[in-house]
Structures are given as structure tokens and as C-alpha cells.
mmCIF file of C-alpha atoms and ligand atoms in Angstrom:
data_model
loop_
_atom_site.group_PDB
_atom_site.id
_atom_site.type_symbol
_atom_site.label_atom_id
_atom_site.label_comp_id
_atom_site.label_asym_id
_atom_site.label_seq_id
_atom_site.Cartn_x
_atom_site.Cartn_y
_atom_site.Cartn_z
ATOM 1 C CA UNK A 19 -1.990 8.653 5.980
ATOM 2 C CA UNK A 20 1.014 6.337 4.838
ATOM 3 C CA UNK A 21 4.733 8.183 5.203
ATOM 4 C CA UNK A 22 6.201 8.598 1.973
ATOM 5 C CA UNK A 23 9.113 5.998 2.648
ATOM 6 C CA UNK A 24 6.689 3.506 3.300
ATOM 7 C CA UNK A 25 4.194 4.302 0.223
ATOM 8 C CA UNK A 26 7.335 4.571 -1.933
ATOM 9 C CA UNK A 27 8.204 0.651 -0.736
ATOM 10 C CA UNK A 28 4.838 -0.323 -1.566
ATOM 11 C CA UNK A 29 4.865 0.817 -5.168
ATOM 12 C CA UNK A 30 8.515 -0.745 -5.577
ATOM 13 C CA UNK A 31 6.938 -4.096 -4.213
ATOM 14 C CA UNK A 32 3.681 -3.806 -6.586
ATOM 15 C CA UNK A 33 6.002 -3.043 -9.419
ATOM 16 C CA UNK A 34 8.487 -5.784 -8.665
ATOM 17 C CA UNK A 35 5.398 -8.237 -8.062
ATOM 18 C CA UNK A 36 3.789 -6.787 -11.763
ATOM 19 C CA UNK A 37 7.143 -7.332 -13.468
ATOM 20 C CA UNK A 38 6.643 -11.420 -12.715
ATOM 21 C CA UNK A 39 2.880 -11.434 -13.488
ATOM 22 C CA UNK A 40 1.347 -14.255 -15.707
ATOM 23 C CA UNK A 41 -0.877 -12.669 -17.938
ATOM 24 C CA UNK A 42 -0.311 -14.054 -21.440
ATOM 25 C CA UNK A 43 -3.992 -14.022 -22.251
ATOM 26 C CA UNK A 44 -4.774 -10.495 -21.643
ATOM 27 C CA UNK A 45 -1.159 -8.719 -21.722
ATOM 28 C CA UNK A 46 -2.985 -6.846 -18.887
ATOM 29 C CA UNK A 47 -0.251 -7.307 -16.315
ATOM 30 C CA UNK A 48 -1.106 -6.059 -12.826
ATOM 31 C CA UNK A 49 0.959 -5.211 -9.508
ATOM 32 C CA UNK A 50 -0.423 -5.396 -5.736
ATOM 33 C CA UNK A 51 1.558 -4.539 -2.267
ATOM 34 C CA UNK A 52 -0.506 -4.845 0.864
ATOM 35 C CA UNK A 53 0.713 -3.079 3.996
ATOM 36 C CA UNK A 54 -0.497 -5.392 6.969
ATOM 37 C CA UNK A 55 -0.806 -5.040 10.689
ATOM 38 C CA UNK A 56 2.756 -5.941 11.762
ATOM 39 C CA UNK A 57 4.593 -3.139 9.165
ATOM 40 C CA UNK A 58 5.433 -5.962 6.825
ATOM 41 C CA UNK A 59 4.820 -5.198 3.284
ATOM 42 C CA UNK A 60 3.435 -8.335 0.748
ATOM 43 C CA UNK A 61 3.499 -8.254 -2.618
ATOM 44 C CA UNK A 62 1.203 -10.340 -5.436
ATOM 45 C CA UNK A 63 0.832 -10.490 -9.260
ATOM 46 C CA UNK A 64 -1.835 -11.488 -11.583
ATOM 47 C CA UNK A 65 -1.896 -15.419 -12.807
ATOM 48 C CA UNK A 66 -3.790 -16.221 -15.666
ATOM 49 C CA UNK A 67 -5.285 -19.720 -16.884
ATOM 50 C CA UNK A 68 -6.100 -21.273 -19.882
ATOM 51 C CA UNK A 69 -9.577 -21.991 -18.028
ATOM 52 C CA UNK A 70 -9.907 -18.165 -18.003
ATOM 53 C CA UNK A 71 -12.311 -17.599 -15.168
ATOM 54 C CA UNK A 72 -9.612 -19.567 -12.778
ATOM 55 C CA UNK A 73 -7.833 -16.212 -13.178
ATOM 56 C CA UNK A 74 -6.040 -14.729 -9.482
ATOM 57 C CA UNK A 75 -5.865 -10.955 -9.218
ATOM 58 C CA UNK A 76 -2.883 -9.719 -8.277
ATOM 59 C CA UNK A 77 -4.480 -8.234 -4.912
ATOM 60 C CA UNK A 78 -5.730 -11.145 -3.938
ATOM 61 C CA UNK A 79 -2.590 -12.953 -4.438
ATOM 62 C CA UNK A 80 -1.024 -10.144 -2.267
ATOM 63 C CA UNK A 81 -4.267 -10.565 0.679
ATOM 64 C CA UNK A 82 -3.356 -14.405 0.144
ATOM 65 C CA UNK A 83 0.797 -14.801 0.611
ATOM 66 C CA UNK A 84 -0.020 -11.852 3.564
ATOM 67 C CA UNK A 85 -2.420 -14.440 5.548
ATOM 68 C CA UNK A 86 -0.116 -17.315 4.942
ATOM 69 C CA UNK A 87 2.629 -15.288 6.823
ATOM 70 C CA UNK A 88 0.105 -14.945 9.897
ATOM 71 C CA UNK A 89 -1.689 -11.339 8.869
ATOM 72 C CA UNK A 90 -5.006 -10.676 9.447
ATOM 73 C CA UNK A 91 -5.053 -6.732 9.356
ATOM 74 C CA UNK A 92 -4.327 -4.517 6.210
ATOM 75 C CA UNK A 93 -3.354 -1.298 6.810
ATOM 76 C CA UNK A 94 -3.367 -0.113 3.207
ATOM 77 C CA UNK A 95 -3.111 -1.584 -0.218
ATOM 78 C CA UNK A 96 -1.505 -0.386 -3.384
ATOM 79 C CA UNK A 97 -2.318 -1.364 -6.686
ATOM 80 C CA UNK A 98 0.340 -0.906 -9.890
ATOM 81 C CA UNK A 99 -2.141 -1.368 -13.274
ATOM 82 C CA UNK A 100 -2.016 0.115 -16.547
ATOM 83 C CA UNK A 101 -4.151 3.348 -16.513
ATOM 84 C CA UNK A 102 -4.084 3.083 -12.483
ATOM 85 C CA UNK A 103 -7.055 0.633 -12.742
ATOM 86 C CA UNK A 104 -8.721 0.281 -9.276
ATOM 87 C CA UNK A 105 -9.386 -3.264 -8.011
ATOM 88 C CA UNK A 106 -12.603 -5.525 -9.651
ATOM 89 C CA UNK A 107 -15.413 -5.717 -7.321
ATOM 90 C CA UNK A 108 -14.357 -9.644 -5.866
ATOM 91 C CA UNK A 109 -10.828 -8.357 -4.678
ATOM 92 C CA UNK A 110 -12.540 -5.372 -2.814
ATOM 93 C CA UNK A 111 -14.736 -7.802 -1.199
ATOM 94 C CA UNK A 112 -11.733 -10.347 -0.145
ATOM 95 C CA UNK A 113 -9.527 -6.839 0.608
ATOM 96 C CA UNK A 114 -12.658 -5.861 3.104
ATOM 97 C CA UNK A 115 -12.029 -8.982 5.083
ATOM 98 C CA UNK A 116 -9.453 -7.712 6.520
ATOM 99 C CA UNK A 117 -9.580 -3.793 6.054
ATOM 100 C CA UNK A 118 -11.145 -1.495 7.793
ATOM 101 C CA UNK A 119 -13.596 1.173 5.492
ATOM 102 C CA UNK A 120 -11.247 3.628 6.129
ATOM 103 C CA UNK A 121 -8.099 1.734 5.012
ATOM 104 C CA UNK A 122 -6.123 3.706 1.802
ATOM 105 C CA UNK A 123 -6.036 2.028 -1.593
ATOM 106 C CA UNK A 124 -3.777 3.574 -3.288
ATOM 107 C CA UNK A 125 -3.752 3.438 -7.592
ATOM 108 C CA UNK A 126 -0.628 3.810 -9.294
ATOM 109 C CA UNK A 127 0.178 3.229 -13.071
ATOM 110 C CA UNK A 128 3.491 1.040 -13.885
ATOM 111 C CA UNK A 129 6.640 3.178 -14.254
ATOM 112 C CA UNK A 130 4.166 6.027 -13.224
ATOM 113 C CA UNK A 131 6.130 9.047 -11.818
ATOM 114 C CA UNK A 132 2.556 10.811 -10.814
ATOM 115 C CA UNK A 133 1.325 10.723 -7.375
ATOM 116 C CA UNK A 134 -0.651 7.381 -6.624
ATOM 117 C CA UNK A 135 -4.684 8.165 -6.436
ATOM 118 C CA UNK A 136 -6.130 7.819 -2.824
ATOM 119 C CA UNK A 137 -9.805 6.270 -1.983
ATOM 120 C CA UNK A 138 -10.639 4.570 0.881
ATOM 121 C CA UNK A 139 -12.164 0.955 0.806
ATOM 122 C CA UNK A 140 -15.482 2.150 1.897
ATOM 123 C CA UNK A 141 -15.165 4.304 -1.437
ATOM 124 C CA UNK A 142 -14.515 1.579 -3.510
ATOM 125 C CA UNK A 143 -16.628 -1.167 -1.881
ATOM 126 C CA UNK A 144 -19.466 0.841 0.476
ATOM 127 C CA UNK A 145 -22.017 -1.948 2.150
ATOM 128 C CA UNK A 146 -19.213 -4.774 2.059
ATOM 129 C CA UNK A 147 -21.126 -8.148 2.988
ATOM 130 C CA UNK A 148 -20.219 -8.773 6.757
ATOM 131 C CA UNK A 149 -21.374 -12.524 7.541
ATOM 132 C CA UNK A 150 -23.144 -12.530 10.891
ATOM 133 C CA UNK A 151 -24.138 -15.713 12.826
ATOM 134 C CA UNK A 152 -27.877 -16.566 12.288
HETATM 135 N N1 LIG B 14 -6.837 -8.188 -12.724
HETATM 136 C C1 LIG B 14 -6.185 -8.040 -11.525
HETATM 137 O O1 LIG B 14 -5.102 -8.592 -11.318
HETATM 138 N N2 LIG B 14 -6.773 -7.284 -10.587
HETATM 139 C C2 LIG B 14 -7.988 -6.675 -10.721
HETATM 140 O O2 LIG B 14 -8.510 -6.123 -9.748
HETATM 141 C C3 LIG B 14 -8.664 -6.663 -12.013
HETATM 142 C C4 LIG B 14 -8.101 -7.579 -13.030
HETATM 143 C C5 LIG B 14 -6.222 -9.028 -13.754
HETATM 144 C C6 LIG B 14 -6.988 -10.297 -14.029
HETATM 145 C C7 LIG B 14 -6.563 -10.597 -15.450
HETATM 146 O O3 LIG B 14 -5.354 -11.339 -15.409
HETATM 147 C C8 LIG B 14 -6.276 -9.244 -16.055
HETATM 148 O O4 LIG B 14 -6.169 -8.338 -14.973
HETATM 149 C C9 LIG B 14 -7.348 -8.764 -17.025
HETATM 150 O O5 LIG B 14 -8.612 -8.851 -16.458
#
């Protein structure tokens, strides 16, 4: 699993991320850090929209500004939501992209001092759509 030094910077990220999230339509302000294949940590927030369904997730803003810097492998992913919410079904999918089943997602409540839950994505998302060449 992660070492503690590096789960700890990956809850200060989410929470730094959370604390500039747009969410003025739902108050539901939400957090995401994504560890990624070369140790570099990426952080994303929640935008909202007056069109609400062109709402971003906060861990897909995080999967996003990781494969702009040249990722393409997530290690683990932390989430920082009120009540430790785990991620809606269309960020697991976009999160399985580029995570293996066994990859930790870690849940974590804002200013939380309790340990982060643990799944795995193949917990949260088992029989992810894989596209395959016809
Ligand atoms: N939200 C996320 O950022 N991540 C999720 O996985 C679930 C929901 C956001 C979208 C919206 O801004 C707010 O939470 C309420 O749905």
C-alpha cells in the first residue's frame, strides 16, 4: 500500500484542490489527488455550471490535468468529500482507464482527522468496460 508520507501529500493536495472548488449550485464541494506512474501527485476540484449536467468532478479534473502533464498510469487516487463520499459511477469508469483493479481509492472527509477508507477500483467499479477492436 501507499507510505504514509505520500498518502498524507495526497490528502493535503485533495484538500487544497477542494478549498478552490466551484460548486455554488450544490455547496457540495469536493477534493481529488491522483498519484500517477512517475510519483507525481495531481490535484482537481469540482466545477459546476449553470447548464448543470456540464458539471466536472473533481476526480476527473484530477485524471484530466494528470494526462495533460504526460501520465497515463494511476497508482492510487484519493478523494476529500463531505461524509467521505466515494466517486459517481462516470469518474470510476474514466479513473479505470488508467488504473489497474487493484489500484487504492482512498475516501477521506474534509478536515477529517480519521484514517482515509481503502477499496480498490475493482471494488468500486467491478466489470469496467474495456473497448476491444472488433
Ligand atoms: N461530484 C464530484 O466532484 N465527484 C463525484 O464523484 C460525485 C459528485 C460533484 C459534482 C457536483 O459538483 C457535486 O459534487 C454534487 O453532485
Amino acid at each position: 500500500m501507499l507510505d504514509n508520507k505520500t498518502l498524507q501529500a495526497m490528502r493535503r493536495a485533495a484538500s487544497t484542490a477542494r478549498r478552490q472548488a466551484y460548486a455554488p449550485y450544490s455547496g457540495f464541494k469536493v477534493g481529488a489527488a491522483v498519484l500517477a506512474g512517475s510519483g507525481r501527485i495531481y490535484a482537481g476540484a469540482n466545477v459546476e455550471n449553470a447548464s448543470y449536467g456540464l458539471t466536472i468532478c473533481a476526480e476527473r479534473a484530477a485524471v484530466c490535468a494528470a494526462v495533460a502533464a504526460g501520465e497515463r498510469r494511476l497508482r492510487a487516487v484519493l478523494v476529500a468529500a463531505p461524509d467521505a463520499a466515494p466517486p459517481c459511477g462516470a469518474c470510476r469508469q474514466v479513473l479505470a482507464e488508467f488504473a489497474a483493479p487493484d489500484c487504492p481509492v482512498y475516501l477521506t472527509a474534509p478536515a477529517g482527522r480519521t484514517a482515509p477508507r481503502q477499496l480498490r477500483l475493482g471494488e468500486l467499479l467491478p466489470l469496467a468496460f474495456k473497448f476491444h477492436k472488433p
